[in-house]
Structure formats: structure tokens, C-alpha cells
mmCIF file of C-alpha atoms in Angstrom:
data_model
loop_
_atom_site.group_PDB
_atom_site.id
_atom_site.type_symbol
_atom_site.label_atom_id
_atom_site.label_comp_id
_atom_site.label_asym_id
_atom_site.label_seq_id
_atom_site.Cartn_x
_atom_site.Cartn_y
_atom_site.Cartn_z
ATOM 1 C CA UNK V 850 4.958 -8.463 5.884
ATOM 2 C CA UNK V 851 5.496 -4.887 7.004
ATOM 3 C CA UNK V 852 6.340 -1.437 5.642
ATOM 4 C CA UNK V 853 6.656 2.054 7.103
ATOM 5 C CA UNK V 854 5.778 5.367 5.499
ATOM 6 C CA UNK V 855 6.794 8.727 6.890
ATOM 7 C CA UNK V 856 4.532 11.174 5.090
ATOM 8 C CA UNK V 857 4.630 14.768 6.233
ATOM 9 C CA UNK V 858 3.074 17.705 4.406
ATOM 10 C CA UNK V 859 5.767 19.529 2.477
ATOM 11 C CA UNK V 860 8.329 16.761 2.987
ATOM 12 C CA UNK V 861 10.719 16.132 0.125
ATOM 13 C CA UNK V 862 10.769 17.284 -3.481
ATOM 14 C CA UNK V 863 10.889 20.756 -4.964
ATOM 15 C CA UNK V 864 8.444 23.618 -4.802
ATOM 16 C CA UNK V 865 6.896 22.669 -8.151
ATOM 17 C CA UNK V 866 6.298 19.023 -7.255
ATOM 18 C CA UNK V 867 2.633 17.963 -7.119
ATOM 19 C CA UNK V 868 1.361 17.669 -3.564
ATOM 20 C CA UNK V 869 -0.735 14.765 -2.374
ATOM 21 C CA UNK V 870 -4.421 15.721 -2.345
ATOM 22 C CA UNK V 871 -6.371 15.937 0.884
ATOM 23 C CA UNK V 872 -9.053 13.393 1.732
ATOM 24 C CA UNK V 873 -11.757 15.881 0.778
ATOM 25 C CA UNK V 874 -10.120 16.428 -2.617
ATOM 26 C CA UNK V 875 -9.752 12.689 -3.164
ATOM 27 C CA UNK V 876 -13.396 12.001 -2.326
ATOM 28 C CA UNK V 877 -14.570 14.826 -4.602
ATOM 29 C CA UNK V 878 -12.528 13.453 -7.520
ATOM 30 C CA UNK V 879 -13.623 9.818 -7.161
ATOM 31 C CA UNK V 880 -16.954 8.354 -8.190
ATOM 32 C CA UNK V 881 -18.547 6.305 -5.407
ATOM 33 C CA UNK V 882 -16.029 7.377 -2.783
ATOM 34 C CA UNK V 883 -16.965 6.823 0.873
ATOM 35 C CA UNK V 884 -17.918 9.664 3.199
ATOM 36 C CA UNK V 885 -15.392 10.729 5.784
ATOM 37 C CA UNK V 886 -16.319 10.117 9.419
ATOM 38 C CA UNK V 887 -13.551 12.275 10.904
ATOM 39 C CA UNK V 888 -12.015 9.270 12.672
ATOM 40 C CA UNK V 889 -8.585 8.547 11.176
ATOM 41 C CA UNK V 890 -8.696 4.765 11.700
ATOM 42 C CA UNK V 891 -12.239 4.345 10.383
ATOM 43 C CA UNK V 892 -11.593 6.562 7.387
ATOM 44 C CA UNK V 893 -8.322 4.815 6.613
ATOM 45 C CA UNK V 894 -10.050 1.440 6.497
ATOM 46 C CA UNK V 895 -12.923 2.818 4.421
ATOM 47 C CA UNK V 896 -10.502 4.201 1.834
ATOM 48 C CA UNK V 897 -8.547 0.943 1.662
ATOM 49 C CA UNK V 898 -11.797 -0.982 1.154
ATOM 50 C CA UNK V 899 -12.822 1.457 -1.585
ATOM 51 C CA UNK V 900 -9.528 1.147 -3.448
ATOM 52 C CA UNK V 901 -9.560 -2.648 -3.143
ATOM 53 C CA UNK V 902 -13.051 -2.764 -4.602
ATOM 54 C CA UNK V 903 -11.890 -0.608 -7.516
ATOM 55 C CA UNK V 904 -9.205 -3.233 -8.138
ATOM 56 C CA UNK V 905 -11.831 -5.998 -8.151
ATOM 57 C CA UNK V 906 -11.073 -7.244 -4.642
ATOM 58 C CA UNK V 907 -13.585 -7.708 -1.820
ATOM 59 C CA UNK V 908 -13.430 -5.322 1.093
ATOM 60 C CA UNK V 909 -11.941 -6.986 4.173
ATOM 61 C CA UNK V 910 -14.118 -7.385 7.264
ATOM 62 C CA UNK V 911 -13.209 -5.077 10.143
ATOM 63 C CA UNK V 912 -12.297 -7.018 13.269
ATOM 64 C CA UNK V 913 -12.386 -5.437 16.743
ATOM 65 C CA UNK V 914 -9.542 -7.639 17.996
ATOM 66 C CA UNK V 915 -7.320 -6.496 15.114
ATOM 67 C CA UNK V 916 -8.365 -2.913 15.907
ATOM 68 C CA UNK V 917 -7.102 -3.443 19.446
ATOM 69 C CA UNK V 918 -3.702 -4.648 18.252
ATOM 70 C CA UNK V 919 -3.358 -1.757 15.791
ATOM 71 C CA UNK V 920 -4.446 0.813 18.374
ATOM 72 C CA UNK V 921 -1.911 -0.465 20.882
ATOM 73 C CA UNK V 922 0.892 -0.101 18.370
ATOM 74 C CA UNK V 923 -0.119 3.429 17.346
ATOM 75 C CA UNK V 924 -0.142 4.365 21.027
ATOM 76 C CA UNK V 925 3.312 2.790 21.513
ATOM 77 C CA UNK V 926 4.674 4.916 18.661
ATOM 78 C CA UNK V 927 3.019 8.015 20.108
ATOM 79 C CA UNK V 928 4.423 7.395 23.595
ATOM 80 C CA UNK V 929 7.931 6.818 22.260
ATOM 81 C CA UNK V 930 7.676 9.384 19.429
ATOM 82 C CA UNK V 931 8.867 6.946 16.790
ATOM 83 C CA UNK V 932 7.724 5.424 13.493
ATOM 84 C CA UNK V 933 8.445 1.696 13.728
ATOM 85 C CA UNK V 934 7.070 -1.819 13.326
ATOM 86 C CA UNK V 935 9.140 -3.132 16.223
ATOM 87 C CA UNK V 936 8.522 -2.698 19.931
ATOM 88 C CA UNK V 937 10.915 -3.149 22.817
ATOM 89 C CA UNK V 938 9.728 -4.598 26.147
ATOM 90 C CA UNK V 939 12.022 -2.099 27.873
ATOM 91 C CA UNK V 940 9.977 0.844 26.593
ATOM 92 C CA UNK V 941 6.605 2.167 27.819
ATOM 93 C CA UNK V 942 3.464 1.047 26.003
ATOM 94 C CA UNK V 943 4.892 -2.334 24.968
ATOM 95 C CA UNK V 944 2.241 -4.694 23.520
ATOM 96 C CA UNK V 945 4.354 -7.122 21.475
ATOM 97 C CA UNK V 946 7.664 -7.139 19.625
ATOM 98 C CA UNK V 947 6.198 -7.805 16.167
ATOM 99 C CA UNK V 948 2.880 -7.277 14.439
ATOM 100 C CA UNK V 949 2.093 -10.971 14.792
ATOM 101 C CA UNK V 950 2.943 -10.877 18.496
ATOM 102 C CA UNK V 951 0.640 -7.900 18.977
ATOM 103 C CA UNK V 952 -2.237 -9.665 17.254
ATOM 104 C CA UNK V 953 -1.791 -12.675 19.516
ATOM 105 C CA UNK V 954 -1.475 -10.432 22.549
ATOM 106 C CA UNK V 955 -4.732 -8.684 21.668
ATOM 107 C CA UNK V 956 -6.485 -12.044 21.661
ATOM 108 C CA UNK V 957 -6.450 -12.995 17.989
ATOM 109 C CA UNK V 958 -5.947 -16.751 17.512
ATOM 110 C CA UNK V 959 -3.498 -16.110 14.704
ATOM 111 C CA UNK V 960 -1.888 -19.539 14.564
ATOM 112 C CA UNK V 961 -5.233 -21.351 14.413
ATOM 113 C CA UNK V 962 -7.206 -18.964 12.186
ATOM 114 C CA UNK V 963 -4.778 -17.313 9.786
ATOM 115 C CA UNK V 964 -2.392 -18.065 6.958
ATOM 116 C CA UNK V 965 -0.608 -14.698 6.958
ATOM 117 C CA UNK V 966 -0.734 -11.215 8.393
ATOM 118 C CA UNK V 967 0.629 -7.824 7.404
ATOM 119 C CA UNK V 968 0.992 -4.328 8.771
ATOM 120 C CA UNK V 969 1.319 -0.855 7.262
ATOM 121 C CA UNK V 970 1.993 2.387 9.123
ATOM 122 C CA UNK V 971 1.674 6.039 8.167
ATOM 123 C CA UNK V 972 2.894 8.987 10.209
ATOM 124 C CA UNK V 973 1.334 12.149 8.837
ATOM 125 C CA UNK V 974 1.071 15.824 9.657
ATOM 126 C CA UNK V 975 -2.717 15.923 9.398
ATOM 127 C CA UNK V 976 -5.667 14.022 10.820
ATOM 128 C CA UNK V 977 -6.863 12.733 7.446
ATOM 129 C CA UNK V 978 -7.547 9.008 7.148
ATOM 130 C CA UNK V 979 -8.408 9.069 3.436
ATOM 131 C CA UNK V 980 -5.194 10.905 2.508
ATOM 132 C CA UNK V 981 -3.073 8.726 4.806
ATOM 133 C CA UNK V 982 -4.444 5.518 3.275
ATOM 134 C CA UNK V 983 -4.058 6.793 -0.279
ATOM 135 C CA UNK V 984 -0.497 7.840 0.499
ATOM 136 C CA UNK V 985 0.190 4.331 1.753
ATOM 137 C CA UNK V 986 -1.185 2.881 -1.479
ATOM 138 C CA UNK V 987 1.219 5.048 -3.472
ATOM 139 C CA UNK V 988 4.157 3.508 -1.600
ATOM 140 C CA UNK V 989 4.821 0.242 -3.378
ATOM 141 C CA UNK V 990 5.889 -1.973 -0.479
ATOM 142 C CA UNK V 991 2.779 -0.886 1.396
ATOM 143 C CA UNK V 992 0.672 -1.580 -1.686
ATOM 144 C CA UNK V 993 1.902 -5.161 -1.824
ATOM 145 C CA UNK V 994 0.204 -5.680 1.538
ATOM 146 C CA UNK V 995 -2.885 -3.536 0.944
ATOM 147 C CA UNK V 996 -3.759 -5.217 -2.377
ATOM 148 C CA UNK V 997 -2.887 -8.787 -1.398
ATOM 149 C CA UNK V 998 -6.007 -10.637 -2.601
ATOM 150 C CA UNK V 999 -6.126 -13.092 0.307
ATOM 151 C CA UNK V 1000 -6.343 -10.564 3.131
ATOM 152 C CA UNK V 1001 -9.950 -10.774 4.289
ATOM 153 C CA UNK V 1002 -9.813 -9.220 7.798
ATOM 154 C CA UNK V 1003 -8.346 -5.922 8.901
ATOM 155 C CA UNK V 1004 -8.321 -3.395 11.687
ATOM 156 C CA UNK V 1005 -6.783 -0.025 12.434
ATOM 157 C CA UNK V 1006 -5.845 2.292 15.255
ATOM 158 C CA UNK V 1007 -4.562 5.847 15.435
ATOM 159 C CA UNK V 1008 -2.791 8.134 17.886
ATOM 160 C CA UNK V 1009 -1.520 11.699 17.809
ATOM 161 C CA UNK V 1010 1.111 13.851 19.462
ATOM 162 C CA UNK V 1011 0.499 17.571 19.865
ATOM 163 C CA UNK V 1012 2.675 19.419 17.400
ATOM 164 C CA UNK V 1013 3.829 16.123 15.875
ATOM 165 C CA UNK V 1014 2.610 13.093 13.999
ATOM 166 C CA UNK V 1015 -0.748 11.477 13.556
ATOM 167 C CA UNK V 1016 -0.024 7.735 13.498
ATOM 168 C CA UNK V 1017 -2.193 5.285 11.561
ATOM 169 C CA UNK V 1018 -1.510 1.560 11.963
ATOM 170 C CA UNK V 1019 -3.439 -0.947 9.829
ATOM 171 C CA UNK V 1020 -3.155 -4.707 10.321
ATOM 172 C CA UNK V 1021 -4.344 -7.288 7.806
ATOM 173 C CA UNK V 1022 -5.031 -11.004 8.242
ATOM 174 C CA UNK V 1023 -5.622 -13.748 5.678
ATOM 175 C CA UNK V 1024 -7.860 -16.246 7.438
ATOM 176 C CA UNK V 1025 -8.332 -19.866 6.498
ATOM 177 C CA UNK V 1026 -11.674 -18.756 5.047
ATOM 178 C CA UNK V 1027 -10.095 -16.321 2.592
ATOM 179 C CA UNK V 1028 -11.107 -17.187 -0.997
ATOM 180 C CA UNK V 1029 -8.408 -18.300 -3.396
ATOM 181 C CA UNK V 1030 -8.357 -16.389 -6.714
ATOM 182 C CA UNK V 1031 -8.731 -18.290 -9.954
ATOM 183 C CA UNK V 1032 -5.512 -19.580 -11.494
ATOM 184 C CA UNK V 1033 -3.545 -16.974 -13.464
ATOM 185 C CA UNK V 1034 -5.619 -14.092 -12.088
ATOM 186 C CA UNK V 1035 -3.814 -10.807 -11.454
ATOM 187 C CA UNK V 1036 -4.838 -7.624 -9.685
ATOM 188 C CA UNK V 1037 -3.599 -4.518 -11.509
ATOM 189 C CA UNK V 1038 -2.874 -1.082 -10.070
ATOM 190 C CA UNK V 1039 -3.579 1.510 -11.321
ATOM 191 C CA UNK V 1040 -6.629 -0.284 -12.649
ATOM 192 C CA UNK V 1041 -7.366 -0.307 -16.390
ATOM 193 C CA UNK V 1042 -8.746 3.020 -17.626
ATOM 194 C CA UNK V 1043 -8.273 4.636 -14.232
ATOM 195 C CA UNK V 1044 -8.284 8.430 -14.456
ATOM 196 C CA UNK V 1045 -6.722 10.986 -12.151
ATOM 197 C CA UNK V 1046 -3.743 8.830 -11.166
ATOM 198 C CA UNK V 1047 -1.036 10.629 -9.205
ATOM 199 C CA UNK V 1048 2.081 11.579 -11.144
ATOM 200 C CA UNK V 1049 4.668 11.109 -8.408
ATOM 201 C CA UNK V 1050 5.781 9.581 -5.148
ATOM 202 C CA UNK V 1051 8.653 10.478 -2.821
ATOM 203 C CA UNK V 1052 10.664 7.287 -2.577
ATOM 204 C CA UNK V 1053 12.809 8.400 0.366
ATOM 205 C CA UNK V 1054 9.730 8.524 2.589
ATOM 206 C CA UNK V 1055 9.205 4.755 2.383
ATOM 207 C CA UNK V 1056 11.095 2.181 4.437
ATOM 208 C CA UNK V 1057 12.642 0.247 2.812
ATOM 209 C CA UNK V 1058 13.387 2.752 0.038
ATOM 210 C CA UNK V 1059 12.262 1.235 -3.303
ATOM 211 C CA UNK V 1060 14.453 3.548 -5.422
ATOM 212 C CA UNK V 1061 17.644 4.359 -3.505
ATOM 213 C CA UNK V 1062 19.349 7.541 -4.604
ATOM 214 C CA UNK V 1063 16.248 9.204 -6.088
ATOM 215 C CA UNK V 1064 13.609 10.908 -3.970
ATOM 216 C CA UNK V 1065 10.866 12.070 -6.338
ATOM 217 C CA UNK V 1066 9.852 9.259 -8.714
ATOM 218 C CA UNK V 1067 6.790 8.430 -10.786
ATOM 219 C CA UNK V 1068 3.738 6.664 -9.434
ATOM 220 C CA UNK V 1069 4.403 2.892 -9.191
ATOM 221 C CA UNK V 1070 2.564 0.392 -11.404
ATOM 222 C CA UNK V 1071 2.039 -3.097 -10.012
ATOM 223 C CA UNK V 1072 0.523 -6.559 -10.393
ATOM 224 C CA UNK V 1073 -0.618 -8.737 -7.481
ATOM 225 C CA UNK V 1074 -1.523 -12.411 -7.139
ATOM 226 C CA UNK V 1075 -2.532 -14.813 -4.378
ATOM 227 C CA UNK V 1076 0.019 -14.943 -1.557
ATOM 228 C CA UNK V 1077 0.822 -18.599 -2.323
ATOM 229 C CA UNK V 1078 1.390 -17.916 -6.037
ATOM 230 C CA UNK V 1079 4.729 -17.680 -7.820
ATOM 231 C CA UNK V 1080 4.970 -14.805 -10.277
ATOM 232 C CA UNK V 1081 7.780 -14.458 -12.795
ATOM 233 C CA UNK V 1082 8.327 -11.351 -14.924
ATOM 234 C CA UNK V 1083 9.404 -11.483 -18.557
ATOM 235 C CA UNK V 1084 8.390 -7.963 -19.614
ATOM 236 C CA UNK V 1085 7.015 -5.024 -17.637
ATOM 237 C CA UNK V 1086 6.986 -1.661 -19.423
ATOM 238 C CA UNK V 1087 5.383 1.769 -19.224
ATOM 239 C CA UNK V 1088 5.095 4.369 -21.974
ATOM 240 C CA UNK V 1089 3.277 7.613 -22.449
ATOM 241 C CA UNK V 1090 0.758 7.141 -25.295
ATOM 242 C CA UNK V 1091 2.605 7.600 -28.585
ATOM 243 C CA UNK V 1092 6.013 7.934 -26.909
ATOM 244 C CA UNK V 1093 9.056 5.865 -26.032
ATOM 245 C CA UNK V 1094 9.292 3.502 -23.085
ATOM 246 C CA UNK V 1095 9.887 5.348 -19.832
ATOM 247 C CA UNK V 1096 12.923 4.496 -17.672
ATOM 248 C CA UNK V 1097 11.755 2.434 -14.687
ATOM 249 C CA UNK V 1098 13.115 0.424 -11.781
ATOM 250 C CA UNK V 1099 11.788 -3.128 -11.877
ATOM 251 C CA UNK V 1100 10.889 -4.658 -8.523
ATOM 252 C CA UNK V 1101 10.565 -8.365 -9.208
ATOM 253 C CA UNK V 1102 10.585 -11.540 -7.103
ATOM 254 C CA UNK V 1103 14.114 -12.779 -6.606
ATOM 255 C CA UNK V 1104 15.682 -9.505 -7.727
ATOM 256 C CA UNK V 1105 14.286 -7.293 -4.961
ATOM 257 C CA UNK V 1106 14.268 -8.750 -1.473
ATOM 258 C CA UNK V 1107 11.253 -6.685 -0.335
ATOM 259 C CA UNK V 1108 9.061 -7.852 -3.241
ATOM 260 C CA UNK V 1109 7.115 -11.055 -2.518
ATOM 261 C CA UNK V 1110 6.997 -13.996 -4.923
ATOM 262 C CA UNK V 1111 3.378 -13.137 -5.725
ATOM 263 C CA UNK V 1112 3.796 -9.535 -6.932
ATOM 264 C CA UNK V 1113 5.898 -7.225 -9.083
ATOM 265 C CA UNK V 1114 6.124 -3.527 -9.835
ATOM 266 C CA UNK V 1115 7.801 -0.894 -11.947
ATOM 267 C CA UNK V 1116 8.634 2.540 -10.551
ATOM 268 C CA UNK V 1117 9.178 5.312 -13.120
ATOM 269 C CA UNK V 1118 12.461 7.102 -12.436
ATOM 270 C CA UNK V 1119 10.898 10.534 -12.991
ATOM 271 C CA UNK V 1120 7.560 12.165 -12.291
ATOM 272 C CA UNK V 1121 4.908 11.200 -14.861
ATOM 273 C CA UNK V 1122 3.517 13.941 -17.085
ATOM 274 C CA UNK V 1123 0.177 15.244 -15.866
ATOM 275 C CA UNK V 1124 -2.915 14.820 -18.015
ATOM 276 C CA UNK V 1125 -1.388 12.066 -20.159
ATOM 277 C CA UNK V 1126 -2.464 8.543 -21.080
ATOM 278 C CA UNK V 1127 0.049 5.860 -20.104
ATOM 279 C CA UNK V 1128 0.212 2.347 -21.556
ATOM 280 C CA UNK V 1129 1.400 -0.678 -19.581
ATOM 281 C CA UNK V 1130 2.487 -4.111 -20.812
ATOM 282 C CA UNK V 1131 3.113 -7.016 -18.461
ATOM 283 C CA UNK V 1132 4.037 -10.540 -19.503
ATOM 284 C CA UNK V 1133 5.329 -13.457 -17.487
ATOM 285 C CA UNK V 1134 4.108 -16.585 -15.764
ATOM 286 C CA UNK V 1135 1.928 -17.188 -12.739
ATOM 287 C CA UNK V 1136 2.430 -20.641 -11.238
ATOM 288 C CA UNK V 1137 3.954 -21.620 -14.585
ATOM 289 C CA UNK V 1138 0.952 -20.400 -16.615
ATOM 290 C CA UNK V 1139 1.761 -17.664 -19.167
ATOM 291 C CA UNK V 1140 -0.002 -14.363 -18.476
ATOM 292 C CA UNK V 1141 -0.126 -11.173 -20.535
ATOM 293 C CA UNK V 1142 -1.817 -7.950 -19.513
ATOM 294 C CA UNK V 1143 -2.055 -4.716 -21.495
ATOM 295 C CA UNK V 1144 -3.833 -1.735 -20.003
ATOM 296 C CA UNK V 1145 -3.833 2.039 -19.766
ATOM 297 C CA UNK V 1146 -4.448 4.769 -17.206
ATOM 298 C CA UNK V 1147 -4.356 8.567 -17.258
ATOM 299 C CA UNK V 1148 -2.656 10.933 -14.849
ATOM 300 C CA UNK V 1149 -4.223 13.785 -12.917
#
């Protein structure tokens, strides 16, 4: 499980498009937000833990061995000036071809201790862990990893190049101790009654691109279940309160190769209107059990 996000200040969109808030702005807008430490990796993990807790998920435990694997990969990207999940043994800084290889190489007993692992990467213009992590959460294929209920360990590492990127790599592991959610449970994002939700995301900045052919899209809405679960979508809609259904791209298991069997999302095809209440309806089955969720959120 892996996804890349290239997120540079001023990248993509038109001059009137809403810009992603800084970490300081995010923390000021959010009740109970963590305090920034100034360390990109530490702040990135703190923001991920905070957002997971908002969604009703436990915060993963930070693991120094996972930190070591993530740090090595950020340094590899910095040395080779590239945003990538893959490493080549022919290049300097090599620590392992894949995220799983790098975890094993750092000393994590992945095959004995874990059921799954995942990796997300941001390359940003600024040294801002909160903003980098929140930008990752806005990118739907990254969100699938970040809000996977079974991930209970994580670690991060950062690197920077003068005049270039700040890299943040975050690795997640689902250990054999990870709790299994109750049957037919779903994690929703944005969460019910969440306020201040972003209106947009620049689809072209994510690899793979969730909405080919359109750069600026609306903020994705998603549902997430246990990694072993099978989710099937019957209806997934979004509407501004009192208005018609909004045009969306459905990312569903079986129909979108980058969407896992345990999750689904809709991506509005245009920026959401600011300061509006939006209503969501999801219906389908989870491991054959019918599930229906109706909830609302409001945009910033």
C-alpha cells in the first residue's frame, strides 16, 4: 500500500483557488489540536494521530525502528532529488527496494509481527509537518492508508534539499496485536458534523491521479473498514444542503484498481462551495451485512 503526493505551495489551480492552510492556521482552527514541535516528522505523526482520533480511531504507537526505515527513505529521495516509493540499489542512499524491504532492513520483524504495512510520502515547499500531513489526508489514496483502522504502529522521517523539497515519509504497520473493529463498522471522513472542511484538492498532485483530466476537484469523502473486510457500494452521494446531487467520481472496490476492497470514496468534480453544509449518503454491504450511513459536514 503506497501513494505519493507532490505538494508545492502555489502548485496547480487558478489564482482564486483556496490555498491549503499552514500548520499554524490548522491548529488555530481546530479544537484540541496538538502543539507543533518544529520537527517535520514528529509534527506529521502528531497531526495524523489527531485526525485519526477525530475519526474515532486510536492513535498508532510511534516505533523507533519504523522511524529509521522512514528516515532512510526520505534521505534517499533527498540524495537523488526524487519523489518515489521505489529505490534502486544502483543509486546512492539505497536502503531497500520497497517500503516493506526498508522496514525489514531497518530491523523490523515484519513477517513475524505484522499483517500489513503502508507508506505515504509528501514533498512540500515548506518545513511544516502539520500542513504536510493534512495535505496527505486530503489526497484520497493516501487517506486510505492513513485511516486504515488496523494500523497500530507508525514512524516517520524527513529530509530537505536547499532550495528544493522537504520530504516527509510515514510508514504504517498493522501488527498481529491490532484490534479488529466490530462487524459492519465504518470510519467516515470528513467525520459527521465536522466544520471547516477544505473545499478543494488538486488531483494532479497525487500519484496515482484519482481524477484524470481534472486538476482542481472537491474535497474527497470516504468510508473505511478493517483491512480484511469486503466493502460493496450501492449508493454514495453528496449534495449541498437543499440542492441537487453534486457530480462526483466514485472510487469503489473492483472499479478502481487503487481502491482497496475495504474502502470507497467519492471525489466531487468541482470545488465545493465555501461555508456550506453538505449531506452524504452511503449504502452498501460490509462483509455481506447491509450498512447505511447518513451524515453532514460544513466547508471552511
